[in-house]
XYZ file of C-alpha atoms in Angstrom:
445
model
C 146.458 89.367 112.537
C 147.830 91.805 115.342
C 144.807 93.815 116.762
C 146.860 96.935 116.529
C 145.978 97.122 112.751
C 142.571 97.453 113.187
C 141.999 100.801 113.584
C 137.890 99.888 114.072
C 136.485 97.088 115.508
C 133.296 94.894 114.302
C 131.444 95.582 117.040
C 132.470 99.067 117.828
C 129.450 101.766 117.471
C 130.528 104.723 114.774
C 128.572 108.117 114.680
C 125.693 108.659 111.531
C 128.264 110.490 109.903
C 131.394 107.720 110.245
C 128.647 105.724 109.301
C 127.750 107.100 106.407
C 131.306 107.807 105.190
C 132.566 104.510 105.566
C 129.090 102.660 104.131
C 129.119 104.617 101.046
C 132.952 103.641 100.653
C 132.043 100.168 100.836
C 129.159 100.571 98.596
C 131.303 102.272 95.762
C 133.636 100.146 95.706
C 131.560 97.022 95.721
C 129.799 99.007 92.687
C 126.326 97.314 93.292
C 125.012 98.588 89.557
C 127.720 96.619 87.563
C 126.108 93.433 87.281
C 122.574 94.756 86.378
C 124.268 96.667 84.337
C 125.498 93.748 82.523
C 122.559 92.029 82.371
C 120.512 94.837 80.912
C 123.120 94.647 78.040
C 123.099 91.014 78.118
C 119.554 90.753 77.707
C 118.623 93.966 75.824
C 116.227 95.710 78.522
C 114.089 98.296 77.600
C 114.461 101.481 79.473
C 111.805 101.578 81.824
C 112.161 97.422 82.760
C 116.088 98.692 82.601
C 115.285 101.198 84.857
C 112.853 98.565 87.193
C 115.711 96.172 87.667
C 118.466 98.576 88.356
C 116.239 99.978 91.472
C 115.367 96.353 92.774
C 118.603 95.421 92.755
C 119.565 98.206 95.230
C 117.018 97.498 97.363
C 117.469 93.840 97.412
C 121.015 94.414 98.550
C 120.433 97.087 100.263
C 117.804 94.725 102.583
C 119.997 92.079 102.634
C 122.893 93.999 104.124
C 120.906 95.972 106.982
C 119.313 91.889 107.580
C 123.126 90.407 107.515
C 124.966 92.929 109.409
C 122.723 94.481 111.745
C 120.986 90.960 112.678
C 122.239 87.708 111.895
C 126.189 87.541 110.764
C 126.440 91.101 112.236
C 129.911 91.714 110.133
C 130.930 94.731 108.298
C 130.526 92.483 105.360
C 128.393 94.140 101.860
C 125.790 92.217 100.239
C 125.434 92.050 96.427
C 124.828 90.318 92.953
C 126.768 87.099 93.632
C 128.810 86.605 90.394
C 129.476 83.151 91.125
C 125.930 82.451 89.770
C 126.333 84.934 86.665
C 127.016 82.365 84.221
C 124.236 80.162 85.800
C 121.314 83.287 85.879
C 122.010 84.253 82.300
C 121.745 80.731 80.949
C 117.995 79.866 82.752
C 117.041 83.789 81.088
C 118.367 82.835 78.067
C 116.969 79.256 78.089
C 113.490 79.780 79.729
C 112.971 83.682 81.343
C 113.212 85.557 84.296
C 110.337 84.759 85.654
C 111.836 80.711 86.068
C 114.845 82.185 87.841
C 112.617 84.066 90.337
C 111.306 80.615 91.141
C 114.157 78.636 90.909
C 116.129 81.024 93.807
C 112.661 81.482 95.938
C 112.848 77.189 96.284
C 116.518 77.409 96.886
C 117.178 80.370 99.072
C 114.804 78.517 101.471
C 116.682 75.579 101.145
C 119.932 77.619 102.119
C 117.734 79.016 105.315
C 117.288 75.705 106.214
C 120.311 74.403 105.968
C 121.135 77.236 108.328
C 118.280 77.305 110.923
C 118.845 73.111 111.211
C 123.008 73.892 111.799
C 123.802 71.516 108.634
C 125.435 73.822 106.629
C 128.530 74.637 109.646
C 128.659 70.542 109.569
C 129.368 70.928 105.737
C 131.610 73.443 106.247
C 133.965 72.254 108.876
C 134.117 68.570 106.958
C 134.703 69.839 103.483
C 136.540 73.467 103.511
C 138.824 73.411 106.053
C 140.863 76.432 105.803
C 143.043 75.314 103.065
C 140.114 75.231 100.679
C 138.537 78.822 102.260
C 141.799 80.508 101.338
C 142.083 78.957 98.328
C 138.479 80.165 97.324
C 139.272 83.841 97.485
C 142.708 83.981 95.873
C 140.514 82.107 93.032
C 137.764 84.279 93.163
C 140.980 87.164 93.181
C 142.486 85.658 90.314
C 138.996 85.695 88.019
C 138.684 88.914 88.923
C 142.253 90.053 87.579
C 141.253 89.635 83.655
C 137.550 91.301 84.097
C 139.475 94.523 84.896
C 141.817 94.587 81.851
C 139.206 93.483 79.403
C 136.571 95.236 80.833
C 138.325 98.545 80.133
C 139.270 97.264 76.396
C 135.497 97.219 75.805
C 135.052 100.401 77.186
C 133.916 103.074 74.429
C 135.955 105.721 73.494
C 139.611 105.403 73.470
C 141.590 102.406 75.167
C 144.252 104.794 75.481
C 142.146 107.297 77.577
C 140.839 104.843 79.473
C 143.298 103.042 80.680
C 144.715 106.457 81.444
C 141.538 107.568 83.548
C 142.016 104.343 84.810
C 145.560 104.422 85.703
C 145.225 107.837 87.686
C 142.690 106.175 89.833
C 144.664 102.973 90.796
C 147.768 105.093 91.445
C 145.770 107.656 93.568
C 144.221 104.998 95.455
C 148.028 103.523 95.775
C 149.287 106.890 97.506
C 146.206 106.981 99.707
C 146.898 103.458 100.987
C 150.829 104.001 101.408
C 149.811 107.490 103.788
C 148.416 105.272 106.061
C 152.274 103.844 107.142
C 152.357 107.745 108.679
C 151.816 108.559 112.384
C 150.310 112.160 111.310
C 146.074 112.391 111.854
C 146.569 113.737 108.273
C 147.640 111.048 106.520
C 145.770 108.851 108.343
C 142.676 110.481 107.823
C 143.135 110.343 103.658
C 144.233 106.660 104.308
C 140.715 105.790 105.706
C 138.884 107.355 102.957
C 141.245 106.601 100.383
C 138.757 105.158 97.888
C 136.069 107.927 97.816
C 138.798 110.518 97.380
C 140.547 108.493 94.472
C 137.566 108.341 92.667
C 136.838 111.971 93.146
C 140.065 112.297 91.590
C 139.256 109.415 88.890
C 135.790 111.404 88.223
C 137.816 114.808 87.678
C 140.324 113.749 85.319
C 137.627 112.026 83.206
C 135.472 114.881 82.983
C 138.049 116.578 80.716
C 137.756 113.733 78.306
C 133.837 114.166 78.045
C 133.525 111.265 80.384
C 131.305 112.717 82.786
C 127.796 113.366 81.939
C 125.405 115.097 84.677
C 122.250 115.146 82.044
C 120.358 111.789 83.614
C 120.879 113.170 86.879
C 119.065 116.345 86.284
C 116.617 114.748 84.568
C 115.631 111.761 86.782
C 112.855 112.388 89.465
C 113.733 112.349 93.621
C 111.639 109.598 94.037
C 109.980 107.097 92.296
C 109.048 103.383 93.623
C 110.602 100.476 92.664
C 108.289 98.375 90.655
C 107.676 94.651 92.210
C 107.747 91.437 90.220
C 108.485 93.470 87.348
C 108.607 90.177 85.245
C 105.407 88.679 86.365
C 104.513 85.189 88.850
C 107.497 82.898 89.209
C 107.611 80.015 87.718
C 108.947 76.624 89.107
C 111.029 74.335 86.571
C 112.333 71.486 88.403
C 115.672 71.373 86.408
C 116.788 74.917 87.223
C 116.117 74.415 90.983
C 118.520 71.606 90.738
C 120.905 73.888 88.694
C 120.800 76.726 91.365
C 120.724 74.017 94.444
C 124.022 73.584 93.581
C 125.018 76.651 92.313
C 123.739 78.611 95.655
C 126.231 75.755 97.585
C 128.926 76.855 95.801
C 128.128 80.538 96.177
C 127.335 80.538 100.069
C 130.838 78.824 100.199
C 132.273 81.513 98.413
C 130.476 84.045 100.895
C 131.954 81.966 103.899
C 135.513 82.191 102.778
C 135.015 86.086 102.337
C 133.953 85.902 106.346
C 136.838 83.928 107.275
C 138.953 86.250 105.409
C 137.224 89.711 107.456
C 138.032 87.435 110.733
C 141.590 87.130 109.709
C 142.008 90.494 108.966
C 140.346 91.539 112.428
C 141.164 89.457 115.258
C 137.252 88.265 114.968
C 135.690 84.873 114.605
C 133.340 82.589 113.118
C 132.206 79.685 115.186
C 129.618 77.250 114.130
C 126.539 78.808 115.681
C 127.478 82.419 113.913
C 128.235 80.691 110.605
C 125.190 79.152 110.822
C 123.394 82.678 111.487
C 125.079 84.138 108.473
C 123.854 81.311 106.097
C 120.237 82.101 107.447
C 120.737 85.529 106.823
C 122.287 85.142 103.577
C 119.143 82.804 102.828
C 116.892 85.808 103.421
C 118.789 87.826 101.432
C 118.592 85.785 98.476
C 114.827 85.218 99.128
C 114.307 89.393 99.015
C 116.537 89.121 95.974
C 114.371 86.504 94.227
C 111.240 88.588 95.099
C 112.252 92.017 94.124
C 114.030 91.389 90.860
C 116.058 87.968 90.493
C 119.108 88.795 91.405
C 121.020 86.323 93.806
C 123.373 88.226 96.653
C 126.267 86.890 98.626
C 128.538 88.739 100.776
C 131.045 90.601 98.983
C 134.880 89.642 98.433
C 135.395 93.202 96.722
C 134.740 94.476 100.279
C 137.893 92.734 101.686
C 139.803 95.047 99.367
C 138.285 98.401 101.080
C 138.478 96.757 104.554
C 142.646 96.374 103.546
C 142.950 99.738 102.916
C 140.828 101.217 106.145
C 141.239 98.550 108.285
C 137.668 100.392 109.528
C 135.800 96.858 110.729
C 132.442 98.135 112.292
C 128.999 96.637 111.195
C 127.474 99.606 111.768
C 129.343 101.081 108.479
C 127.702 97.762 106.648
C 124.332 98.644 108.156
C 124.847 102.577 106.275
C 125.759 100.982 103.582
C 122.820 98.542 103.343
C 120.322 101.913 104.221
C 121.898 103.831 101.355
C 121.357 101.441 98.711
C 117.766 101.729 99.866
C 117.549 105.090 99.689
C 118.844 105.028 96.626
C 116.755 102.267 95.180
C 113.722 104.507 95.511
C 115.612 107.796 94.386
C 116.414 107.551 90.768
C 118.043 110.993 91.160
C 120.877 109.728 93.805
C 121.167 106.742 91.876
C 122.018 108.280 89.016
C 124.474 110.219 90.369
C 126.870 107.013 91.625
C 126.112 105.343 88.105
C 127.478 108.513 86.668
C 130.917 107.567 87.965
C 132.721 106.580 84.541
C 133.697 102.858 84.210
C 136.806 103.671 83.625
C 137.197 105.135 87.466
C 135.807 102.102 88.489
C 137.939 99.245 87.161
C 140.749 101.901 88.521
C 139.420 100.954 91.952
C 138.973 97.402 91.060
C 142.005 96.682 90.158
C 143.590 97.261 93.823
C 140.623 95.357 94.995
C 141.660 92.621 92.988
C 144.987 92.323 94.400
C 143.918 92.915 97.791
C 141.332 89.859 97.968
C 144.464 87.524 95.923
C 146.529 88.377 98.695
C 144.266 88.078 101.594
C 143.721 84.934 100.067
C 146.983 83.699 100.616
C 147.302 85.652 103.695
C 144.984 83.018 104.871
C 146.613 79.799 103.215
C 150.402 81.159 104.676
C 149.937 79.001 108.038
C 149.721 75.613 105.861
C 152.998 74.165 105.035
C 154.343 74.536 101.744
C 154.038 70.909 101.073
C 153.716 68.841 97.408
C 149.864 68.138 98.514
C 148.912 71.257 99.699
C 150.685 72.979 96.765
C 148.694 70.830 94.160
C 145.059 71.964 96.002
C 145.944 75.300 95.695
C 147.373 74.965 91.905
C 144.734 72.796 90.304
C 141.866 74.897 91.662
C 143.794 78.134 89.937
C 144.386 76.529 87.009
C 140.946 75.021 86.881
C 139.109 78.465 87.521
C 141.713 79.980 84.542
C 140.991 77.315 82.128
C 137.080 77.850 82.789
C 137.459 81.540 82.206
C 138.976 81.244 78.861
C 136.353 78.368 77.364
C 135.233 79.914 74.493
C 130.996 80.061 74.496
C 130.601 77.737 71.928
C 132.275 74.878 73.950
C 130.258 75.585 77.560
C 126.945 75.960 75.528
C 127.220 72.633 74.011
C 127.894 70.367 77.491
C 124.996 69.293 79.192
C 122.200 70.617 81.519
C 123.787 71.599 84.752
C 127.743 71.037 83.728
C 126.774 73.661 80.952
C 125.348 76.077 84.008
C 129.147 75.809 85.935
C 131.408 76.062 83.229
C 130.264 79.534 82.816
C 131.221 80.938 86.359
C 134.858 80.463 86.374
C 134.353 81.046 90.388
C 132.353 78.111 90.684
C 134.384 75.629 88.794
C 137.881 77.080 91.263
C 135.584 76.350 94.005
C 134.919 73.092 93.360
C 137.704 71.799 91.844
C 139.400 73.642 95.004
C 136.849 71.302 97.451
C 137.324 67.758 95.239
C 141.465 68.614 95.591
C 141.584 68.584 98.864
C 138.855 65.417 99.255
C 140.734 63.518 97.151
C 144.756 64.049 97.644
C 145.558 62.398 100.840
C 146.445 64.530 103.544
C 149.782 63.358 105.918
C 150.260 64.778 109.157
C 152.884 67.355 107.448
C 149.915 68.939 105.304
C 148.611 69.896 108.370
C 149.097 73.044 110.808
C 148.854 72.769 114.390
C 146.283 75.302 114.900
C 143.264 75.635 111.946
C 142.462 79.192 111.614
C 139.091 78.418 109.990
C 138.090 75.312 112.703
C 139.575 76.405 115.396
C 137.904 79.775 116.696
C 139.812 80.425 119.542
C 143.527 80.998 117.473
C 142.935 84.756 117.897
């Protein structure tokens, strides 16, 4: 990508404010609270465990991010629930508790660490996603995101037709933001760069006319209050859901790899094996926090390639704000209520630009490869594979065994492997091939 569309560098330093600005950005848009959120639904948490696990999720991510930015990837890159493992964490809750997933990612996350610190996992990386299959990972993980946005707005409550409406005002706001930034004046530039903030402000406004905005459980809830640890008692160790979530945490580090690769792409930065490596020791950690503080597995956000599209702001330092205000707010129920107050509707508004910007960065990074029969089917089976996944019905995934039970319900996972297998097992001709690998060979910037 030319370096004259980054407007900020990865390593350059920001002031607290910038910081601040562009972290909490990042952090809205990666809207840390929706999958605890779902889970508390999911599993029918009582308020104040509701309340627990909403809090150690923040602070678990937030941890994670200061550890993956500010020390070992050191990317502007935002750490939370990995929903590659969704489908996987609510089956081991539903089928033993949470308390067997705490143990199950405490065993693996040190695996992952390990497989880091020892330089395996860059091996594994470099023989079996080359950057045919890293592209091809994020336009998947793009294209399962697409339906989540339409149907999660049909379940909204209220009325679809407000909804979508609140919704609609936000993706076209954020539209006009993003198209100001084509403009030479510091103006337009300016409402470019925060473009996502202000389009939810507008989101937020329009809502609040349709009784959408509700400021009660932010008055109410206290300044500070902390975080309660190992809310669901001593983990517990069951040997067949550390196998599940061996393979599971595989698939979802690879997923977190081809969101790097994509950030690289996008600014003139790059992964070699030694900084890979870092970043799956730091994602390691992170899911070790996760595992202690609540159960909630992280990887590095693909939603945060959409912001980084629109600002083209690259700097770690607005990862490591980010990561320091989702701590904050983890032990202020007050400011946490306050982003949760954001109406879903706004949200999905956002999300839905997201979505298309991490499908096409996706094939932003698959463009080099020829458009050849082979390379064609990798790409095509893994999308149809992660679509006919998504649209199982329950019934079917709960009745297949053990661990091919666990992957049929994370459409992401299934793309991702299917995407790997492809490409293992379709020969590859010198005309599949591009002269210089953007994903193995470091140097093409």
């Amino acid at each position: 990508m030319n370096s004259s569309k980054v407007r900020i560098g990865v390593n350059e330093k920001l002031t607290v404010q910038q910081s601040l600005f562009y972290g909490m950005q990042s952090l809205l848009a990666c809207n840390l609270f929706l999958g605890p959120f779902v889970l508390i639904g999911v599993f029918q948490m009582e308020v104040s465990l509701a309340a627990a696990f909403i809090g150690m999720t923040f602070l678990a991510c937030g941890i994670a991010t200061i550890i993956q930015a500010g020390f070992f990837l050191k990317m502007q890159v935002i750490q939370g629930m990995s929903f590659a493992t969704f489908g996987a964490v609510i089956a081991v809750v539903m089928g033993a508790d949470f308390a067997t997933l705490v143990g199950a990612l405490m065993v693996t996350s040190i695996m992952i660490v390990l497989l880091g610190y020892f330089r395996l996992f860059s091996k594994f990386v470099r023989k079996f996603i080359p950057g045919l299959v890293a592209g091809t990972v994020i336009v998947v993980i793009g294209i399962s995101l697409m339906p989540i946005t339409f149907t999660s707005i049909l379940d909204l409550p209220g009325s679809p037709g407000v909804n979508f409406l609140i919704a609609g005002v936000t993706f076209f706001s954020l539209l006009f933001f993003m198209r100001l930034g084509r403009s030479e004046n510091t103006l337009s530039k300016a409402l470019n760069i925060g473009g996502v903030i202000y389009a939810m402000a507008i989101g937020t406004f329009v809502a609040s006319f349709f009784g959408q905005v509700d400021l009660t459980p932010v008055v109410s809830a206290p300044w500070f209050a902390i975080p309660r640890l190992f809310p669901f008692g001593a983990p517990k160790f069951e040997i067949g859901s550390i196998m599940v979530f061996a393979v599971i945490m595989i698939i979802s580090m690879v997923e977190s790899i081809g969101t790097w690769f994509t950030i690289t792409e996008m600014s003139d930065d790059a992964v070699d094996d030694e900084r890979m490596d870092r970043g799956v020791i730091g994602e390691g950690l992170g899911v070790l926090i996760g595992s202690l503080v609540g159960g909630l597995p992280v990887s590095s956000y693909a939603s945060n390639t959409g912001v980084l599209v629109v600002t083209k702001v690259f700097s770690r330092y607005a990862a490591i704000a980010a990561g320091v205000v989702a701590v904050i707010l983890a032990f202020s129920p007050k400011l946490m209520y306050l982003m949760a107050i954001i109406p879903s509707s706004v949200v999905w508004g956002v999300y839905g630009i997201v979505c298309i910007a991490i499908l096409m960065s996706g094939f932003n990074s698959i463009k080099n490869y020829p458009i050849t029969e082979r390379n064609n089917l990798v790409v095509g089976i893994s999308v149809l594979a992660t679509i006919g996944a998504g649209l199982l019905p329950a019934a079917v995934t709960n009745a297949m065994p053990g661990i091919i039970g666990y992957l049929f319900q994370a459409s992401i996972a299934i793309g991702c492997i299917t995407a790997v297998v492809a490409n293992l097992v379709l020969p590859e001709n010198t005309e599949d091939r591009i002269a210089v690998n953007p994903i193995t060979d470091v140097n093409n910037s």
